[in-house]
Amino acid sequence: MLAFELFIGERKYIVNITPEQAAAGAKLSLNDVNNTTIVISVIKEERDDLYNYVNQFMQWYLMILSFKDTISEGDIYRNNINLKFCIPFFFSHSNLSKYMTECIDYILKTEIMLSEKMALKVRASSFVNITGRKGENKAADLQKENQVMVLKDLIRGLGSNKTENSIITISKAAPVVKQICENVDTMLGVIDKKTRHKKRSVEDDVKQIIKELEPLKPWVKQTGRQLYCFKDIKKSPFSFNRTEFETSVTRTINRLKRDLPPLQNEGDEDEDEDEEDSDEQ
């Protein structure tokens, strides 16, 4: 309900109107002021898709930077803070996002439902450090994905001998086989080429981006600019109906407490299929 005060002469009027009525254009008659009629409406501001896009892009980018730093440092407490920030981010994408559900589930278990000892175990096991050096932690699920990649390579090498028993056997021997191969490569002087230390200079790319963006002035709001792929994009991922957000989060929490299966979202399923296709490639 929208409420505002209207002063006409020495008289004060308090007007209460719903957002729907304001959007449709409501007419109010003031009989005691010479039958004066006033119209209350909402003036929709012309959008600037480019300005909104760069603002929202930077918010997502800073969120990702915070996440990467948290993982590399293995900060088990800042991890929960980042997940709390991610809840509205994922909700803005879809109110049925399973990633939002995962964030809520992790926070609910580590801060409320689990015992203090078990919650600490869950938080600490979210990161692994295979080198033992400071600031070189990595997500535990990413490490598991790397191990699965090694297993897939070994299973693929079985060829026509690929049976259930052979897959189980090679999976058990995977860590030993990997270590033997690495030792042989070391003794033979085979250099393991990695792209980690071969980063191309981004100076030329940055100069080209600046050259393209500088005339557009993306940080200066100019009404009327439209983006075909991001039509009507909002300035912030936090621009949504707060009531719907609270309802969705509360419903998800209650469902997780009852241990009910999650609601499916077509958008998330499509993203998972894309990830599986990229893994196979």
PDB file of C-alpha atoms in Angstrom:
ATOM      1  CA  MET A   1       0.000   0.000   0.000  1.00  0.00           C
ATOM      2  CA  LEU A   2       1.325   3.419  -1.013  1.00  0.00           C
ATOM      3  CA  ALA A   3       0.593   6.277   1.379  1.00  0.00           C
ATOM      4  CA  PHE A   4       1.451   9.931   0.965  1.00  0.00           C
ATOM      5  CA  GLU A   5       0.309  13.320   2.174  1.00  0.00           C
ATOM      6  CA  LEU A   6      -1.312  15.925  -0.055  1.00  0.00           C
ATOM      7  CA  PHE A   7      -1.557  19.567   1.013  1.00  0.00           C
ATOM      8  CA  ILE A   8      -4.039  21.890  -0.704  1.00  0.00           C
ATOM      9  CA  GLY A   9      -4.137  25.284   0.931  1.00  0.00           C
ATOM     10  CA  GLU A  10      -4.374  24.724   4.649  1.00  0.00           C
ATOM     11  CA  ARG A  11      -5.926  21.309   4.296  1.00  0.00           C
ATOM     12  CA  LYS A  12      -4.058  18.058   4.584  1.00  0.00           C
ATOM     13  CA  TYR A  13      -5.150  14.885   2.802  1.00  0.00           C
ATOM     14  CA  ILE A  14      -3.744  11.404   3.388  1.00  0.00           C
ATOM     15  CA  VAL A  15      -3.999   9.255   0.279  1.00  0.00           C
ATOM     16  CA  ASN A  16      -3.731   5.457   0.422  1.00  0.00           C
ATOM     17  CA  ILE A  17      -3.467   3.612  -2.864  1.00  0.00           C
ATOM     18  CA  THR A  18      -2.209   0.225  -4.011  1.00  0.00           C
ATOM     19  CA  PRO A  19       0.700  -0.083  -6.461  1.00  0.00           C
ATOM     20  CA  GLU A  20      -1.656  -1.716  -8.971  1.00  0.00           C
ATOM     21  CA  GLN A  21      -4.022   1.255  -8.854  1.00  0.00           C
ATOM     22  CA  ALA A  22      -1.127   3.673  -9.248  1.00  0.00           C
ATOM     23  CA  ALA A  23       0.181   1.730 -12.243  1.00  0.00           C
ATOM     24  CA  ALA A  24      -3.257   1.810 -13.887  1.00  0.00           C
ATOM     25  CA  GLY A  25      -3.721   5.512 -13.115  1.00  0.00           C
ATOM     26  CA  ALA A  26      -6.130   6.240 -10.268  1.00  0.00           C
ATOM     27  CA  LYS A  27      -8.447   9.250 -10.156  1.00  0.00           C
ATOM     28  CA  LEU A  28      -9.406  10.850  -6.847  1.00  0.00           C
ATOM     29  CA  SER A  29     -12.189  13.386  -6.477  1.00  0.00           C
ATOM     30  CA  LEU A  30     -11.943  16.053  -3.778  1.00  0.00           C
ATOM     31  CA  ASN A  31     -15.544  17.213  -3.332  1.00  0.00           C
ATOM     32  CA  ASP A  32     -14.718  19.790  -0.688  1.00  0.00           C
ATOM     33  CA  VAL A  33     -12.216  21.528  -2.987  1.00  0.00           C
ATOM     34  CA  ASN A  34     -14.480  22.636  -5.830  1.00  0.00           C
ATOM     35  CA  ASN A  35     -14.883  19.025  -7.020  1.00  0.00           C
ATOM     36  CA  THR A  36     -11.208  18.880  -7.906  1.00  0.00           C
ATOM     37  CA  THR A  37     -10.025  15.659  -9.536  1.00  0.00           C
ATOM     38  CA  ILE A  38      -6.430  14.537  -9.256  1.00  0.00           C
ATOM     39  CA  VAL A  39      -4.800  11.695 -11.147  1.00  0.00           C
ATOM     40  CA  ILE A  40      -2.166   9.500  -9.516  1.00  0.00           C
ATOM     41  CA  SER A  41      -0.027   7.413 -11.839  1.00  0.00           C
ATOM     42  CA  VAL A  42       3.412   5.878 -12.048  1.00  0.00           C
ATOM     43  CA  ILE A  43       5.755   7.347 -14.623  1.00  0.00           C
ATOM     44  CA  LYS A  44       7.934   4.584 -16.002  1.00  0.00           C
ATOM     45  CA  GLU A  45      11.466   5.778 -16.488  1.00  0.00           C
ATOM     46  CA  GLU A  46      13.059   4.992 -19.821  1.00  0.00           C
ATOM     47  CA  ARG A  47      15.587   2.234 -19.431  1.00  0.00           C
ATOM     48  CA  ASP A  48      19.282   2.156 -20.187  1.00  0.00           C
ATOM     49  CA  ASP A  49      20.184  -1.489 -20.748  1.00  0.00           C
ATOM     50  CA  LEU A  50      23.917  -0.857 -21.154  1.00  0.00           C
ATOM     51  CA  TYR A  51      24.166   1.087 -17.892  1.00  0.00           C
ATOM     52  CA  ASN A  52      22.150  -1.553 -16.046  1.00  0.00           C
ATOM     53  CA  TYR A  53      24.187  -4.362 -17.587  1.00  0.00           C
ATOM     54  CA  VAL A  54      27.601  -3.053 -16.529  1.00  0.00           C
ATOM     55  CA  ASN A  55      26.343  -2.338 -13.006  1.00  0.00           C
ATOM     56  CA  GLN A  56      24.918  -5.822 -12.559  1.00  0.00           C
ATOM     57  CA  PHE A  57      27.949  -7.398 -14.225  1.00  0.00           C
ATOM     58  CA  MET A  58      30.285  -5.756 -11.703  1.00  0.00           C
ATOM     59  CA  GLN A  59      28.193  -6.997  -8.787  1.00  0.00           C
ATOM     60  CA  TRP A  60      28.422 -10.570 -10.058  1.00  0.00           C
ATOM     61  CA  TYR A  61      32.148 -10.144 -10.753  1.00  0.00           C
ATOM     62  CA  LEU A  62      32.925  -8.875  -7.254  1.00  0.00           C
ATOM     63  CA  MET A  63      30.897 -11.725  -5.780  1.00  0.00           C
ATOM     64  CA  ILE A  64      32.950 -14.258  -7.749  1.00  0.00           C
ATOM     65  CA  LEU A  65      36.217 -12.596  -6.690  1.00  0.00           C
ATOM     66  CA  SER A  66      35.167 -12.834  -3.051  1.00  0.00           C
ATOM     67  CA  PHE A  67      34.313 -16.504  -3.524  1.00  0.00           C
ATOM     68  CA  LYS A  68      37.651 -17.300  -5.177  1.00  0.00           C
ATOM     69  CA  ASP A  69      39.577 -15.573  -2.403  1.00  0.00           C
ATOM     70  CA  THR A  70      37.549 -17.392   0.257  1.00  0.00           C
ATOM     71  CA  ILE A  71      38.279 -20.762  -1.329  1.00  0.00           C
ATOM     72  CA  SER A  72      41.997 -20.128  -1.794  1.00  0.00           C
ATOM     73  CA  GLU A  73      42.319 -19.041   1.844  1.00  0.00           C
ATOM     74  CA  GLY A  74      40.088 -21.862   3.102  1.00  0.00           C
ATOM     75  CA  ASP A  75      38.019 -19.425   5.162  1.00  0.00           C
ATOM     76  CA  ILE A  76      35.213 -21.586   6.554  1.00  0.00           C
ATOM     77  CA  TYR A  77      33.348 -18.645   8.082  1.00  0.00           C
ATOM     78  CA  ARG A  78      33.502 -16.227   5.157  1.00  0.00           C
ATOM     79  CA  ASN A  79      32.240 -19.074   2.986  1.00  0.00           C
ATOM     80  CA  ASN A  80      28.859 -18.922   4.732  1.00  0.00           C
ATOM     81  CA  ILE A  81      28.753 -15.154   4.308  1.00  0.00           C
ATOM     82  CA  ASN A  82      29.311 -15.541   0.567  1.00  0.00           C
ATOM     83  CA  LEU A  83      26.588 -18.177   0.349  1.00  0.00           C
ATOM     84  CA  LYS A  84      24.155 -15.817   2.061  1.00  0.00           C
ATOM     85  CA  PHE A  85      24.967 -13.180  -0.540  1.00  0.00           C
ATOM     86  CA  CYS A  86      24.451 -15.751  -3.297  1.00  0.00           C
ATOM     87  CA  ILE A  87      20.876 -16.551  -2.249  1.00  0.00           C
ATOM     88  CA  PRO A  88      19.363 -13.348  -3.715  1.00  0.00           C
ATOM     89  CA  PHE A  89      21.684 -13.620  -6.726  1.00  0.00           C
ATOM     90  CA  PHE A  90      20.294 -17.034  -7.638  1.00  0.00           C
ATOM     91  CA  PHE A  91      16.748 -16.003  -6.758  1.00  0.00           C
ATOM     92  CA  SER A  92      16.973 -13.158  -9.259  1.00  0.00           C
ATOM     93  CA  HIS A  93      17.771 -15.787 -11.895  1.00  0.00           C
ATOM     94  CA  SER A  94      14.928 -18.114 -10.904  1.00  0.00           C
ATOM     95  CA  ASN A  95      12.767 -18.455  -7.805  1.00  0.00           C
ATOM     96  CA  LEU A  96      13.095 -22.251  -8.190  1.00  0.00           C
ATOM     97  CA  SER A  97      16.859 -22.265  -8.620  1.00  0.00           C
ATOM     98  CA  LYS A  98      18.402 -25.379  -7.124  1.00  0.00           C
ATOM     99  CA  TYR A  99      21.619 -23.445  -6.534  1.00  0.00           C
ATOM    100  CA  MET A 100      19.705 -21.166  -4.176  1.00  0.00           C
ATOM    101  CA  THR A 101      18.405 -24.301  -2.451  1.00  0.00           C
ATOM    102  CA  GLU A 102      21.952 -25.630  -2.061  1.00  0.00           C
ATOM    103  CA  CYS A 103      23.074 -22.361  -0.463  1.00  0.00           C
ATOM    104  CA  ILE A 104      20.181 -22.407   1.991  1.00  0.00           C
ATOM    105  CA  ASP A 105      20.743 -26.093   2.754  1.00  0.00           C
ATOM    106  CA  TYR A 106      24.440 -25.588   3.541  1.00  0.00           C
ATOM    107  CA  ILE A 107      23.763 -22.600   5.796  1.00  0.00           C
ATOM    108  CA  LEU A 108      20.836 -24.313   7.506  1.00  0.00           C
ATOM    109  CA  LYS A 109      22.900 -27.377   8.348  1.00  0.00           C
ATOM    110  CA  THR A 110      26.152 -25.699   9.370  1.00  0.00           C
ATOM    111  CA  GLU A 111      24.571 -22.953  11.482  1.00  0.00           C
ATOM    112  CA  ILE A 112      21.351 -24.442  12.885  1.00  0.00           C
ATOM    113  CA  MET A 113      20.589 -28.125  12.432  1.00  0.00           C
ATOM    114  CA  LEU A 114      23.952 -29.865  12.921  1.00  0.00           C
ATOM    115  CA  SER A 115      25.837 -30.069  16.183  1.00  0.00           C
ATOM    116  CA  GLU A 116      28.716 -27.655  16.646  1.00  0.00           C
ATOM    117  CA  LYS A 117      31.302 -30.391  16.120  1.00  0.00           C
ATOM    118  CA  MET A 118      29.643 -31.848  13.024  1.00  0.00           C
ATOM    119  CA  ALA A 119      29.026 -28.391  11.555  1.00  0.00           C
ATOM    120  CA  LEU A 120      32.726 -27.596  11.915  1.00  0.00           C
ATOM    121  CA  LYS A 121      33.604 -30.859  10.166  1.00  0.00           C
ATOM    122  CA  VAL A 122      31.297 -30.048   7.266  1.00  0.00           C
ATOM    123  CA  ARG A 123      32.750 -26.555   6.904  1.00  0.00           C
ATOM    124  CA  ALA A 124      36.356 -27.738   7.083  1.00  0.00           C
ATOM    125  CA  SER A 125      35.777 -30.559   4.590  1.00  0.00           C
ATOM    126  CA  SER A 126      34.536 -28.074   1.990  1.00  0.00           C
ATOM    127  CA  PHE A 127      38.165 -27.296   1.098  1.00  0.00           C
ATOM    128  CA  VAL A 128      41.269 -29.374   0.452  1.00  0.00           C
ATOM    129  CA  ASN A 129      44.916 -28.385   0.201  1.00  0.00           C
ATOM    130  CA  ILE A 130      46.907 -30.929  -1.774  1.00  0.00           C
ATOM    131  CA  THR A 131      50.137 -28.895  -1.682  1.00  0.00           C
ATOM    132  CA  GLY A 132      50.128 -27.848   1.971  1.00  0.00           C
ATOM    133  CA  ARG A 133      51.065 -24.271   1.109  1.00  0.00           C
ATOM    134  CA  LYS A 134      49.221 -21.209   2.348  1.00  0.00           C
ATOM    135  CA  GLY A 135      46.574 -19.748   0.099  1.00  0.00           C
ATOM    136  CA  GLU A 136      46.444 -22.801  -2.182  1.00  0.00           C
ATOM    137  CA  ASN A 137      43.227 -24.399  -1.020  1.00  0.00           C
ATOM    138  CA  LYS A 138      40.708 -25.596  -3.564  1.00  0.00           C
ATOM    139  CA  ALA A 139      37.086 -26.630  -3.412  1.00  0.00           C
ATOM    140  CA  ALA A 140      36.657 -30.254  -2.382  1.00  0.00           C
ATOM    141  CA  ASP A 141      34.138 -30.929  -5.145  1.00  0.00           C
ATOM    142  CA  LEU A 142      36.588 -29.553  -7.728  1.00  0.00           C
ATOM    143  CA  GLN A 143      39.265 -31.932  -6.453  1.00  0.00           C
ATOM    144  CA  LYS A 144      36.777 -34.770  -6.754  1.00  0.00           C
ATOM    145  CA  GLU A 145      36.038 -33.739 -10.347  1.00  0.00           C
ATOM    146  CA  ASN A 146      39.757 -33.905 -11.115  1.00  0.00           C
ATOM    147  CA  GLN A 147      39.893 -37.410  -9.672  1.00  0.00           C
ATOM    148  CA  VAL A 148      36.894 -38.424 -11.765  1.00  0.00           C
ATOM    149  CA  MET A 149      38.700 -37.134 -14.852  1.00  0.00           C
ATOM    150  CA  VAL A 150      41.621 -39.473 -14.089  1.00  0.00           C
ATOM    151  CA  LEU A 151      39.213 -42.380 -13.582  1.00  0.00           C
ATOM    152  CA  LYS A 152      37.482 -41.694 -16.890  1.00  0.00           C
ATOM    153  CA  ASP A 153      40.830 -41.739 -18.675  1.00  0.00           C
ATOM    154  CA  LEU A 154      41.758 -45.101 -17.128  1.00  0.00           C
ATOM    155  CA  ILE A 155      38.336 -46.610 -17.818  1.00  0.00           C
ATOM    156  CA  ARG A 156      38.514 -45.415 -21.410  1.00  0.00           C
ATOM    157  CA  GLY A 157      41.842 -47.212 -21.727  1.00  0.00           C
ATOM    158  CA  LEU A 158      40.235 -50.574 -20.912  1.00  0.00           C
ATOM    159  CA  GLY A 159      38.770 -50.690 -24.396  1.00  0.00           C
ATOM    160  CA  SER A 160      36.927 -53.933 -25.098  1.00  0.00           C
ATOM    161  CA  ASN A 161      37.834 -55.263 -21.632  1.00  0.00           C
ATOM    162  CA  LYS A 162      35.455 -52.808 -20.043  1.00  0.00           C
ATOM    163  CA  THR A 163      33.436 -54.881 -17.588  1.00  0.00           C
ATOM    164  CA  GLU A 164      31.992 -54.083 -14.193  1.00  0.00           C
ATOM    165  CA  ASN A 165      34.747 -55.944 -12.349  1.00  0.00           C
ATOM    166  CA  SER A 166      37.519 -54.375 -14.433  1.00  0.00           C
ATOM    167  CA  ILE A 167      36.089 -50.893 -13.849  1.00  0.00           C
ATOM    168  CA  ILE A 168      35.985 -51.505 -10.083  1.00  0.00           C
ATOM    169  CA  THR A 169      39.559 -52.822 -10.112  1.00  0.00           C
ATOM    170  CA  ILE A 170      41.003 -49.954 -12.141  1.00  0.00           C
ATOM    171  CA  SER A 171      39.125 -47.424 -10.024  1.00  0.00           C
ATOM    172  CA  LYS A 172      40.712 -48.791  -6.859  1.00  0.00           C
ATOM    173  CA  ALA A 173      44.155 -48.702  -8.448  1.00  0.00           C
ATOM    174  CA  ALA A 174      43.730 -45.223  -9.971  1.00  0.00           C
ATOM    175  CA  PRO A 175      45.766 -43.271  -7.355  1.00  0.00           C
ATOM    176  CA  VAL A 176      48.657 -45.753  -7.566  1.00  0.00           C
ATOM    177  CA  VAL A 177      48.618 -45.821 -11.370  1.00  0.00           C
ATOM    178  CA  LYS A 178      48.611 -42.032 -11.477  1.00  0.00           C
ATOM    179  CA  GLN A 179      51.557 -41.834  -9.076  1.00  0.00           C
ATOM    180  CA  ILE A 180      53.549 -44.421 -11.056  1.00  0.00           C
ATOM    181  CA  CYS A 181      52.962 -42.531 -14.304  1.00  0.00           C
ATOM    182  CA  GLU A 182      54.071 -39.275 -12.705  1.00  0.00           C
ATOM    183  CA  ASN A 183      57.256 -40.915 -11.337  1.00  0.00           C
ATOM    184  CA  VAL A 184      58.094 -42.394 -14.753  1.00  0.00           C
ATOM    185  CA  ASP A 185      57.615 -38.998 -16.394  1.00  0.00           C
ATOM    186  CA  THR A 186      59.872 -37.425 -13.768  1.00  0.00           C
ATOM    187  CA  MET A 187      62.676 -39.975 -14.295  1.00  0.00           C
ATOM    188  CA  LEU A 188      62.472 -39.591 -18.076  1.00  0.00           C
ATOM    189  CA  GLY A 189      62.500 -35.820 -17.817  1.00  0.00           C
ATOM    190  CA  VAL A 190      59.099 -35.414 -19.427  1.00  0.00           C
ATOM    191  CA  ILE A 191      57.853 -31.903 -18.800  1.00  0.00           C
ATOM    192  CA  ASP A 192      54.221 -31.721 -17.789  1.00  0.00           C
ATOM    193  CA  LYS A 193      52.926 -28.819 -19.826  1.00  0.00           C
ATOM    194  CA  LYS A 194      50.338 -26.832 -17.961  1.00  0.00           C
ATOM    195  CA  THR A 195      48.530 -23.681 -18.936  1.00  0.00           C
ATOM    196  CA  ARG A 196      48.522 -22.450 -15.359  1.00  0.00           C
ATOM    197  CA  HIS A 197      51.837 -20.588 -15.686  1.00  0.00           C
ATOM    198  CA  LYS A 198      51.395 -19.615 -19.324  1.00  0.00           C
ATOM    199  CA  LYS A 199      48.992 -16.745 -19.162  1.00  0.00           C
ATOM    200  CA  ARG A 200      48.915 -14.425 -22.092  1.00  0.00           C
ATOM    201  CA  SER A 201      49.255 -10.743 -21.430  1.00  0.00           C
ATOM    202  CA  VAL A 202      45.866  -9.096 -21.109  1.00  0.00           C
ATOM    203  CA  GLU A 203      47.227  -5.624 -21.808  1.00  0.00           C
ATOM    204  CA  ASP A 204      46.231  -5.641 -25.482  1.00  0.00           C
ATOM    205  CA  ASP A 205      42.787  -7.020 -24.659  1.00  0.00           C
ATOM    206  CA  VAL A 206      42.207  -4.364 -22.009  1.00  0.00           C
ATOM    207  CA  LYS A 207      43.252  -1.608 -24.404  1.00  0.00           C
ATOM    208  CA  GLN A 208      40.849  -2.918 -27.039  1.00  0.00           C
ATOM    209  CA  ILE A 209      37.996  -3.134 -24.531  1.00  0.00           C
ATOM    210  CA  ILE A 210      38.660   0.419 -23.354  1.00  0.00           C
ATOM    211  CA  LYS A 211      38.748   1.592 -26.956  1.00  0.00           C
ATOM    212  CA  GLU A 212      35.315   0.080 -27.596  1.00  0.00           C
ATOM    213  CA  LEU A 213      33.677   1.105 -24.320  1.00  0.00           C
ATOM    214  CA  GLU A 214      35.045   4.611 -23.890  1.00  0.00           C
ATOM    215  CA  PRO A 215      32.850   6.210 -26.587  1.00  0.00           C
ATOM    216  CA  LEU A 216      29.784   4.415 -25.174  1.00  0.00           C
ATOM    217  CA  LYS A 217      30.327   5.796 -21.647  1.00  0.00           C
ATOM    218  CA  PRO A 218      28.721   2.787 -19.930  1.00  0.00           C
ATOM    219  CA  TRP A 219      28.986   4.365 -16.463  1.00  0.00           C
ATOM    220  CA  VAL A 220      26.974   7.423 -17.500  1.00  0.00           C
ATOM    221  CA  LYS A 221      23.243   6.803 -17.596  1.00  0.00           C
ATOM    222  CA  GLN A 222      21.684   7.639 -20.946  1.00  0.00           C
ATOM    223  CA  THR A 223      18.051   6.722 -21.439  1.00  0.00           C
ATOM    224  CA  GLY A 224      17.065   4.887 -24.580  1.00  0.00           C
ATOM    225  CA  ARG A 225      20.036   2.539 -24.962  1.00  0.00           C
ATOM    226  CA  GLN A 226      18.837  -1.019 -25.538  1.00  0.00           C
ATOM    227  CA  LEU A 227      20.598  -4.373 -25.646  1.00  0.00           C
ATOM    228  CA  TYR A 228      19.050  -7.085 -27.773  1.00  0.00           C
ATOM    229  CA  CYS A 229      20.371  -9.998 -25.681  1.00  0.00           C
ATOM    230  CA  PHE A 230      19.730  -8.327 -22.303  1.00  0.00           C
ATOM    231  CA  LYS A 231      16.468  -6.552 -22.878  1.00  0.00           C
ATOM    232  CA  ASP A 232      15.014  -4.859 -19.783  1.00  0.00           C
ATOM    233  CA  ILE A 233      17.920  -6.046 -17.633  1.00  0.00           C
ATOM    234  CA  LYS A 234      17.817  -4.629 -14.128  1.00  0.00           C
ATOM    235  CA  LYS A 235      20.528  -2.525 -12.565  1.00  0.00           C
ATOM    236  CA  SER A 236      21.002  -4.873  -9.633  1.00  0.00           C
ATOM    237  CA  PRO A 237      20.328  -8.587  -9.066  1.00  0.00           C
ATOM    238  CA  PHE A 238      18.687  -7.487  -5.813  1.00  0.00           C
ATOM    239  CA  SER A 239      15.886  -5.745  -7.707  1.00  0.00           C
ATOM    240  CA  PHE A 240      13.035  -8.136  -7.067  1.00  0.00           C
ATOM    241  CA  ASN A 241       9.872  -8.449  -5.039  1.00  0.00           C
ATOM    242  CA  ARG A 242      11.004  -8.784  -1.427  1.00  0.00           C
ATOM    243  CA  THR A 243       7.773 -10.466  -0.355  1.00  0.00           C
ATOM    244  CA  GLU A 244       8.167 -13.189  -2.982  1.00  0.00           C
ATOM    245  CA  PHE A 245      11.802 -13.613  -1.960  1.00  0.00           C
ATOM    246  CA  GLU A 246      10.945 -14.083   1.716  1.00  0.00           C
ATOM    247  CA  THR A 247       8.152 -16.497   0.814  1.00  0.00           C
ATOM    248  CA  SER A 248      10.422 -18.556  -1.434  1.00  0.00           C
ATOM    249  CA  VAL A 249      13.228 -18.743   1.134  1.00  0.00           C
ATOM    250  CA  THR A 250      10.821 -19.654   3.941  1.00  0.00           C
ATOM    251  CA  ARG A 251       9.190 -22.347   1.806  1.00  0.00           C
ATOM    252  CA  THR A 252      12.592 -23.799   0.921  1.00  0.00           C
ATOM    253  CA  ILE A 253      13.709 -23.832   4.563  1.00  0.00           C
ATOM    254  CA  ASN A 254      10.545 -25.599   5.693  1.00  0.00           C
ATOM    255  CA  ARG A 255      10.911 -28.165   2.916  1.00  0.00           C
ATOM    256  CA  LEU A 256      14.553 -28.828   3.803  1.00  0.00           C
ATOM    257  CA  LYS A 257      13.633 -29.287   7.450  1.00  0.00           C
ATOM    258  CA  ARG A 258      11.131 -31.959   6.425  1.00  0.00           C
ATOM    259  CA  ASP A 259      13.724 -33.509   4.075  1.00  0.00           C
ATOM    260  CA  LEU A 260      11.417 -33.315   1.061  1.00  0.00           C
ATOM    261  CA  PRO A 261      12.738 -33.642  -2.522  1.00  0.00           C
ATOM    262  CA  PRO A 262      13.610 -30.370  -4.281  1.00  0.00           C
ATOM    263  CA  LEU A 263      11.418 -28.685  -6.857  1.00  0.00           C
ATOM    264  CA  GLN A 264      12.733 -29.053 -10.380  1.00  0.00           C
ATOM    265  CA  ASN A 265      13.613 -26.025 -12.443  1.00  0.00           C
ATOM    266  CA  GLU A 266      13.945 -26.331 -16.186  1.00  0.00           C
ATOM    267  CA  GLY A 267      16.595 -23.608 -16.358  1.00  0.00           C
ATOM    268  CA  ASP A 268      18.899 -25.429 -13.951  1.00  0.00           C
ATOM    269  CA  GLU A 269      18.407 -28.717 -15.796  1.00  0.00           C
ATOM    270  CA  ASP A 270      19.462 -27.100 -19.057  1.00  0.00           C
ATOM    271  CA  GLU A 271      22.588 -25.719 -17.394  1.00  0.00           C
ATOM    272  CA  ASP A 272      23.439 -29.166 -16.006  1.00  0.00           C
ATOM    273  CA  GLU A 273      23.082 -30.704 -19.470  1.00  0.00           C
ATOM    274  CA  ASP A 274      25.452 -28.084 -20.874  1.00  0.00           C
ATOM    275  CA  GLU A 275      27.981 -28.865 -18.131  1.00  0.00           C
ATOM    276  CA  GLU A 276      27.776 -32.604 -18.847  1.00  0.00           C
ATOM    277  CA  ASP A 277      28.298 -31.997 -22.553  1.00  0.00           C
ATOM    278  CA  SER A 278      31.355 -29.859 -21.848  1.00  0.00           C
ATOM    279  CA  ASP A 279      32.792 -32.564 -19.559  1.00  0.00           C
ATOM    280  CA  GLU A 280      32.384 -35.200 -22.247  1.00  0.00           C
ATOM    281  CA  GLN A 281      34.151 -32.998 -24.766  1.00  0.00           C
TER     282      GLN A 281
END
